[in-house]
């Protein structure tokens, strides 16, 4: 395995260097995890998937140019596809944090800077200050920033993001998002914590009122020149099925989720942004669960467009991915439904259907909340 490779075997020479770098990458990671330091220099390792792909693609092109395409299209092409799909980290990890935690951090920063309270500011003032700081270059805080345990936890998360390769992460999801400042706050904190390749920021609208206000909030975001340049024409928005159902009841939540998606798509089209909907569905029906194929086909027209993201809850992972044949079957369901939705879009509800559902949703919300929130014996009943 470690024998010297003669220069007359060029493919083995190249792949031998790949082998050595992979070994050093693994050992350096182990040492950093165990001791916090490593005697292996970063230059001797792979730090991103492009570095890993470069020698493999060189071998592929060389084989093709030499007339050995059948060999190139065999195991090597399979491996190239695996590396392109899974990278060095196998799977990208999404980061999720509640919007109030970011508010706590920025409140501590503004109090430390000039004694003012970010938490007490209006939404307009928050946006103005955040955009001003994002456009400037001054550092906002140093080691002397007073931190609670919660604030330190948020900043430590950003620190870890800044230290690891960017292809380890997917999106930064803001739960309980309500306004544009929630998104801008994360953008600013990423910059302040020296995240070289900022994660895409995904607002998660969960409560009924937040879903109603989501189109206006996203429209305001897209109207900001700084943010429009930042997203490069692509935006992901997550909608919560579980919390909206708990807040207003299943019928009202389902109808509001439907309407919110319709309006979000209109906003995205207006500003020329490709919108990807991220569905935060639960496993049970009460949390938005249900048959995958029918769930995708039931989405409003123009809301899928060949791509979507969906959460798969822990309690149903086994039944969807527990066996190899189940994984393929699950993938087939998602793929078939996504293609069918695009080729044969559903028809929008008629005006009279909309009016009826609006009226039903009002009654359903009132009845649901009268039991869950206003009936003092409700919690007691479930504790029996």
Coordinates of C-alpha atoms in Angstrom, one line a residue, residues 92-284:
X92 CA -24.5 18.4 4.6
X93 CA -25.7 19.5 8.0
X94 CA -28.4 22.3 8.4
X95 CA -28.0 24.6 11.3
X96 CA -31.2 25.6 13.1
X97 CA -31.7 28.4 15.7
X98 CA -34.6 30.4 17.0
X99 CA -34.8 34.0 15.9
X100 CA -35.0 35.2 19.6
X101 CA -31.6 33.8 20.3
X102 CA -30.1 36.0 17.5
X103 CA -32.0 39.0 19.0
X104 CA -30.4 38.3 22.4
X105 CA -26.9 38.4 20.8
X106 CA -27.5 41.6 18.9
X107 CA -29.1 43.2 22.0
X108 CA -26.0 42.4 24.0
X109 CA -23.8 43.9 21.2
X110 CA -25.7 47.2 20.9
X111 CA -25.8 47.6 24.7
X112 CA -22.0 47.0 24.8
X113 CA -21.5 49.5 22.0
X114 CA -23.6 52.5 23.0
X115 CA -26.0 51.3 25.7
X116 CA -29.0 51.1 23.3
X117 CA -31.2 48.0 23.2
X118 CA -31.7 46.2 19.9
X119 CA -34.6 44.4 21.3
X120 CA -36.5 47.6 21.9
X121 CA -36.0 49.0 18.4
X122 CA -38.7 49.0 15.7
X123 CA -38.4 46.7 12.7
X124 CA -37.5 49.7 10.5
X125 CA -34.7 50.8 12.8
X126 CA -33.4 47.2 13.1
X127 CA -33.2 46.9 9.3
X128 CA -31.6 50.2 8.9
X129 CA -28.9 49.4 11.5
X130 CA -28.3 45.9 10.1
X131 CA -27.9 47.1 6.5
X132 CA -25.6 49.8 7.7
X133 CA -23.3 47.4 9.5
X134 CA -23.5 44.9 6.6
X135 CA -22.3 47.6 4.2
X136 CA -19.5 48.7 6.5
X137 CA -16.4 47.0 7.7
X138 CA -16.1 47.8 11.4
X139 CA -16.0 44.8 13.8
X140 CA -19.0 44.9 16.2
X141 CA -17.6 43.0 19.2
X142 CA -14.4 41.5 20.7
X143 CA -13.5 39.1 23.5
X144 CA -14.8 41.6 26.1
X145 CA -18.4 41.2 25.0
X146 CA -20.5 40.2 28.0
X147 CA -22.1 36.8 27.3
X148 CA -24.7 34.7 28.9
X149 CA -24.6 30.9 28.4
X150 CA -27.2 31.2 25.6
X151 CA -25.3 34.0 23.8
X152 CA -22.1 32.1 24.0
X153 CA -23.8 29.1 22.5
X154 CA -25.0 31.0 19.5
X155 CA -21.6 32.6 18.9
X156 CA -19.8 29.3 19.4
X157 CA -22.1 27.8 16.7
X158 CA -21.0 30.4 14.2
X159 CA -17.4 29.9 15.2
X160 CA -17.6 26.2 14.4
X161 CA -19.2 27.0 11.0
X162 CA -16.3 29.3 10.3
X163 CA -13.7 26.6 11.1
X164 CA -15.1 23.8 9.1
X165 CA -15.2 23.4 5.3
X166 CA -18.2 25.1 3.7
X167 CA -19.4 21.8 2.1
X168 CA -20.1 20.4 5.5
X169 CA -23.1 22.6 5.8
X170 CA -26.4 23.3 4.0
X171 CA -28.8 26.0 5.2
X172 CA -29.0 28.1 8.3
X173 CA -32.6 27.9 9.3
X174 CA -34.2 30.5 11.5
X175 CA -37.2 29.1 13.4
X176 CA -40.0 31.3 14.5
X177 CA -39.0 33.9 11.9
X178 CA -41.3 36.9 11.6
X179 CA -39.6 39.7 9.8
X180 CA -36.7 40.7 7.4
X181 CA -34.5 41.6 10.3
X182 CA -34.4 38.0 11.4
X183 CA -32.7 37.1 8.2
X184 CA -30.3 40.1 8.1
X185 CA -29.3 39.4 11.7
X186 CA -27.9 36.0 10.7
X187 CA -26.1 37.4 7.7
X188 CA -24.4 40.0 10.0
X189 CA -23.5 37.4 12.6
X190 CA -22.0 35.1 9.9
X191 CA -19.8 38.0 8.8
X192 CA -18.8 39.0 12.3
X193 CA -17.8 35.4 13.1
X194 CA -15.6 35.2 10.0
X195 CA -17.6 32.6 8.1
X196 CA -15.7 32.6 4.8
X197 CA -18.5 31.1 2.7
X198 CA -21.8 32.2 4.3
X199 CA -24.5 29.7 4.6
X200 CA -27.8 30.4 2.7
X201 CA -30.3 31.7 5.3
X202 CA -33.7 30.2 5.3
X203 CA -36.6 31.8 7.3
X204 CA -39.0 29.3 8.9
X205 CA -42.5 30.7 9.2
X206 CA -44.5 28.6 11.7
X207 CA -47.4 30.4 13.5
X208 CA -50.6 31.3 11.7
X209 CA -49.9 35.0 12.0
X210 CA -46.3 34.6 10.7
X211 CA -47.6 32.6 7.7
X212 CA -50.0 35.4 6.9
X213 CA -47.2 38.0 7.1
X214 CA -44.6 35.8 5.3
X215 CA -45.2 37.2 1.8
X216 CA -44.9 40.8 2.9
X217 CA -41.7 40.0 4.9
X218 CA -40.1 38.2 1.9
X219 CA -41.1 40.9 -0.4
X220 CA -39.4 43.5 1.8
X221 CA -36.3 41.3 1.8
X222 CA -36.2 41.1 -2.0
X223 CA -36.6 44.9 -2.3
X224 CA -33.3 45.4 -0.4
X225 CA -30.4 45.8 -2.9
X226 CA -27.9 44.4 -0.6
X227 CA -29.9 41.2 0.0
X228 CA -30.9 40.8 -3.7
X229 CA -27.2 40.8 -4.6
X230 CA -26.4 38.4 -1.8
X231 CA -28.8 35.6 -2.8
X232 CA -27.9 35.6 -6.5
X233 CA -31.5 35.0 -7.6
X234 CA -32.2 32.0 -5.3
X235 CA -34.1 31.8 -2.1
X236 CA -35.3 29.0 0.1
X237 CA -38.3 29.5 2.5
X238 CA -39.4 26.9 5.1
X239 CA -43.0 26.6 6.2
X240 CA -43.9 24.8 9.4
X241 CA -46.7 22.3 9.5
X242 CA -46.5 21.1 13.1
X243 CA -46.4 24.5 14.9
X244 CA -49.0 26.0 12.6
X245 CA -51.3 23.1 13.3
X246 CA -50.7 23.4 17.1
X247 CA -51.4 27.2 16.9
X248 CA -54.6 27.2 14.8
X249 CA -55.8 23.6 14.2
X250 CA -55.3 21.3 11.2
X251 CA -57.8 22.8 8.8
X252 CA -56.9 26.4 9.3
X253 CA -53.1 25.6 9.2
X254 CA -53.4 23.6 6.0
X255 CA -55.4 26.4 4.2
X256 CA -53.0 29.1 5.4
X257 CA -50.0 27.1 4.3
X258 CA -51.6 26.7 0.9
X259 CA -52.3 30.5 0.6
X260 CA -48.9 31.5 1.9
X261 CA -47.1 29.4 -0.8
X262 CA -49.2 30.9 -3.5
X263 CA -48.4 34.5 -2.4
X264 CA -44.7 33.6 -1.9
X265 CA -44.4 32.4 -5.4
X266 CA -46.0 35.6 -6.7
X267 CA -43.5 37.6 -4.8
X268 CA -40.6 35.6 -6.1
X269 CA -41.8 36.0 -9.7
X270 CA -42.1 39.7 -9.2
X271 CA -38.5 40.0 -8.2
X272 CA -37.1 37.4 -10.5
X273 CA -36.0 35.0 -7.8
X274 CA -36.1 31.2 -8.0
X275 CA -38.0 30.1 -4.9
X276 CA -37.5 26.6 -3.3
X277 CA -40.1 25.7 -0.7
X278 CA -38.9 23.7 2.3
X279 CA -41.7 21.7 3.9
X280 CA -41.3 21.2 7.7
X281 CA -43.6 18.2 7.9
X282 CA -44.0 15.9 10.8
X283 CA -44.6 12.2 10.9
X284 CA -48.2 12.2 12.1

